[in-house]
PDB file of C-alpha atoms in Angstrom:
ATOM      1  CA  MET A   1      95.969  44.311  64.946  1.00  0.00           C
ATOM      2  CA  TYR A   2      97.365  47.408  66.644  1.00  0.00           C
ATOM      3  CA  VAL A   3     100.849  46.261  65.840  1.00  0.00           C
ATOM      4  CA  TYR A   4      99.957  46.344  62.124  1.00  0.00           C
ATOM      5  CA  GLN A   5      98.678  49.889  62.877  1.00  0.00           C
ATOM      6  CA  ALA A   6     101.699  50.953  64.520  1.00  0.00           C
ATOM      7  CA  SER A   7     104.172  49.532  62.023  1.00  0.00           C
ATOM      8  CA  ARG A   8     101.782  51.582  59.389  1.00  0.00           C
ATOM      9  CA  GLY A   9     101.001  47.922  56.966  1.00  0.00           C
ATOM     10  CA  ARG A  10     104.551  47.026  57.166  1.00  0.00           C
ATOM     11  CA  THR A  11     103.744  43.661  58.584  1.00  0.00           C
ATOM     12  CA  ALA A  12     100.700  41.251  58.401  1.00  0.00           C
ATOM     13  CA  GLY A  13      98.755  40.910  61.994  1.00  0.00           C
ATOM     14  CA  VAL A  14      96.354  38.156  62.553  1.00  0.00           C
ATOM     15  CA  SER A  15      94.300  39.233  65.612  1.00  0.00           C
ATOM     16  CA  VAL A  16      92.485  36.311  68.038  1.00  0.00           C
ATOM     17  CA  LYS A  17      89.217  36.817  69.736  1.00  0.00           C
ATOM     18  CA  GLY A  18      90.528  36.423  73.386  1.00  0.00           C
ATOM     19  CA  SER A  19      93.036  34.316  75.147  1.00  0.00           C
ATOM     20  CA  SER A  20      90.874  31.672  75.937  1.00  0.00           C
ATOM     21  CA  SER A  21      90.051  31.024  72.008  1.00  0.00           C
ATOM     22  CA  ALA A  22      93.828  32.140  71.186  1.00  0.00           C
ATOM     23  CA  LYS A  23      94.825  28.689  69.881  1.00  0.00           C
ATOM     24  CA  ARG A  24      91.693  27.668  68.044  1.00  0.00           C
ATOM     25  CA  ASP A  25      91.846  31.225  66.201  1.00  0.00           C
ATOM     26  CA  VAL A  26      95.581  31.001  65.374  1.00  0.00           C
ATOM     27  CA  ALA A  27      95.041  27.156  64.384  1.00  0.00           C
ATOM     28  CA  ALA A  28      92.125  27.987  61.939  1.00  0.00           C
ATOM     29  CA  GLN A  29      94.634  30.426  60.251  1.00  0.00           C
ATOM     30  CA  TYR A  30      97.343  28.187  60.645  1.00  0.00           C
ATOM     31  CA  ASP A  31      98.845  28.011  56.748  1.00  0.00           C
ATOM     32  CA  TYR A  32      98.261  31.832  56.820  1.00  0.00           C
ATOM     33  CA  VAL A  33     100.511  32.365  59.551  1.00  0.00           C
ATOM     34  CA  ASN A  34     102.837  29.587  58.998  1.00  0.00           C
ATOM     35  CA  SER A  35     103.561  30.751  55.724  1.00  0.00           C
ATOM     36  CA  PHE A  36     105.776  33.331  57.648  1.00  0.00           C
ATOM     37  CA  ASN A  37     109.753  33.025  58.339  1.00  0.00           C
ATOM     38  CA  ARG A  38     109.137  34.778  61.803  1.00  0.00           C
ATOM     39  CA  ILE A  39     105.950  34.325  63.826  1.00  0.00           C
ATOM     40  CA  ILE A  40     105.999  37.246  66.261  1.00  0.00           C
ATOM     41  CA  LEU A  41     103.657  36.792  69.193  1.00  0.00           C
ATOM     42  CA  ALA A  42     102.466  39.895  70.831  1.00  0.00           C
ATOM     43  CA  PHE A  43      99.921  39.008  73.324  1.00  0.00           C
ATOM     44  CA  ASP A  44      99.287  40.825  76.555  1.00  0.00           C
ATOM     45  CA  ASN A  45     101.806  40.889  78.998  1.00  0.00           C
ATOM     46  CA  ASP A  46      99.347  39.400  82.154  1.00  0.00           C
ATOM     47  CA  THR A  47      98.799  35.449  83.173  1.00  0.00           C
ATOM     48  CA  PRO A  48      95.826  34.995  80.669  1.00  0.00           C
ATOM     49  CA  GLY A  49      97.785  36.424  77.880  1.00  0.00           C
ATOM     50  CA  ILE A  50     101.074  34.829  78.805  1.00  0.00           C
ATOM     51  CA  GLU A  51      99.080  31.451  78.648  1.00  0.00           C
ATOM     52  CA  ALA A  52      97.865  31.819  75.712  1.00  0.00           C
ATOM     53  CA  GLN A  53     100.993  32.811  73.804  1.00  0.00           C
ATOM     54  CA  GLU A  54     102.588  29.608  75.137  1.00  0.00           C
ATOM     55  CA  LYS A  55      99.425  27.482  73.504  1.00  0.00           C
ATOM     56  CA  VAL A  56     100.066  29.412  70.355  1.00  0.00           C
ATOM     57  CA  ARG A  57     103.397  29.100  70.248  1.00  0.00           C
ATOM     58  CA  SER A  58     103.072  25.116  70.255  1.00  0.00           C
ATOM     59  CA  LEU A  59     101.606  25.075  67.012  1.00  0.00           C
ATOM     60  CA  PHE A  60     104.404  26.009  64.947  1.00  0.00           C
ATOM     61  CA  ASP A  61     108.219  25.136  64.531  1.00  0.00           C
ATOM     62  CA  PRO A  62     109.723  26.814  67.608  1.00  0.00           C
ATOM     63  CA  ARG A  63     112.360  28.268  65.199  1.00  0.00           C
ATOM     64  CA  LYS A  64     109.964  30.675  63.523  1.00  0.00           C
ATOM     65  CA  VAL A  65     108.344  32.037  66.521  1.00  0.00           C
ATOM     66  CA  TYR A  66     109.455  34.958  68.261  1.00  0.00           C
ATOM     67  CA  THR A  67     108.172  36.783  71.403  1.00  0.00           C
ATOM     68  CA  LEU A  68     107.543  40.884  72.121  1.00  0.00           C
ATOM     69  CA  ALA A  69     108.779  41.608  75.571  1.00  0.00           C
ATOM     70  CA  PHE A  70     106.045  44.388  76.522  1.00  0.00           C
ATOM     71  CA  VAL A  71     107.943  46.275  79.179  1.00  0.00           C
ATOM     72  CA  ARG A  72     106.392  49.674  80.102  1.00  0.00           C
ATOM     73  CA  HIS A  73     102.913  48.375  78.977  1.00  0.00           C
ATOM     74  CA  LYS A  74     100.291  45.614  79.249  1.00  0.00           C
ATOM     75  CA  ASP A  75      99.538  45.194  75.233  1.00  0.00           C
ATOM     76  CA  ALA A  76     100.391  47.271  71.553  1.00  0.00           C
ATOM     77  CA  ASN A  77      97.093  49.170  72.658  1.00  0.00           C
ATOM     78  CA  ASP A  78      98.481  50.629  75.632  1.00  0.00           C
ATOM     79  CA  TYR A  79     101.818  51.892  73.958  1.00  0.00           C
ATOM     80  CA  LEU A  80      99.612  53.788  71.621  1.00  0.00           C
ATOM     81  CA  GLN A  81      97.086  54.805  73.800  1.00  0.00           C
ATOM     82  CA  SER A  82      99.729  56.428  75.274  1.00  0.00           C
ATOM     83  CA  GLY A  83     101.837  57.851  72.764  1.00  0.00           C
ATOM     84  CA  HIS A  84     104.825  55.430  72.733  1.00  0.00           C
ATOM     85  CA  GLU A  85     104.034  54.463  69.083  1.00  0.00           C
ATOM     86  CA  GLU A  86     108.309  54.629  68.304  1.00  0.00           C
ATOM     87  CA  GLU A  87     108.535  52.591  71.411  1.00  0.00           C
ATOM     88  CA  LEU A  88     106.161  49.997  70.159  1.00  0.00           C
ATOM     89  CA  GLN A  89     108.129  49.509  67.299  1.00  0.00           C
ATOM     90  CA  GLN A  90     111.272  49.422  69.228  1.00  0.00           C
ATOM     91  CA  VAL A  91     109.837  46.651  71.198  1.00  0.00           C
ATOM     92  CA  TRP A  92     108.471  45.105  67.628  1.00  0.00           C
ATOM     93  CA  GLU A  93     112.141  45.238  66.325  1.00  0.00           C
ATOM     94  CA  ALA A  94     113.543  43.270  69.451  1.00  0.00           C
ATOM     95  CA  ALA A  95     111.308  40.551  69.455  1.00  0.00           C
ATOM     96  CA  ARG A  96     113.468  37.424  70.227  1.00  0.00           C
ATOM     97  CA  ILE A  97     113.174  33.872  70.200  1.00  0.00           C
ATOM     98  CA  ARG A  98     111.901  32.657  73.714  1.00  0.00           C
ATOM     99  CA  ILE A  99     113.887  29.250  75.207  1.00  0.00           C
ATOM    100  CA  PRO A 100     111.796  27.514  77.087  1.00  0.00           C
ATOM    101  CA  GLU A 101     113.413  26.782  80.479  1.00  0.00           C
ATOM    102  CA  GLY A 102     115.784  23.997  80.931  1.00  0.00           C
ATOM    103  CA  VAL A 103     116.751  24.108  77.229  1.00  0.00           C
ATOM    104  CA  PHE A 104     120.376  25.100  76.652  1.00  0.00           C
ATOM    105  CA  HIS A 105     122.289  26.608  73.740  1.00  0.00           C
ATOM    106  CA  THR A 106     125.403  24.811  73.158  1.00  0.00           C
TER     107      THR A 106
END
């Protein structure tokens, strides 16, 4: 929801209760989330967040799922709390489709 806040409401947001329930939480909102052309995942940049992100990614067409690359901070909240809201917006705009290891684009 911090990304929603940083975008000043220009983008939709769906929150999960936690990493362990992320797939179940998003699956409960599947129709809503899948209604978008781009699904941008913004999970914490730690082991539980990365694992949850992969589980959620598996629910959707991989051509629709984009990933944020948090670099300076662990999550969107840390960007906001540190006063880096503009940088968070840049990270959001730079979201990319993740190509799984072993898959090559030709």
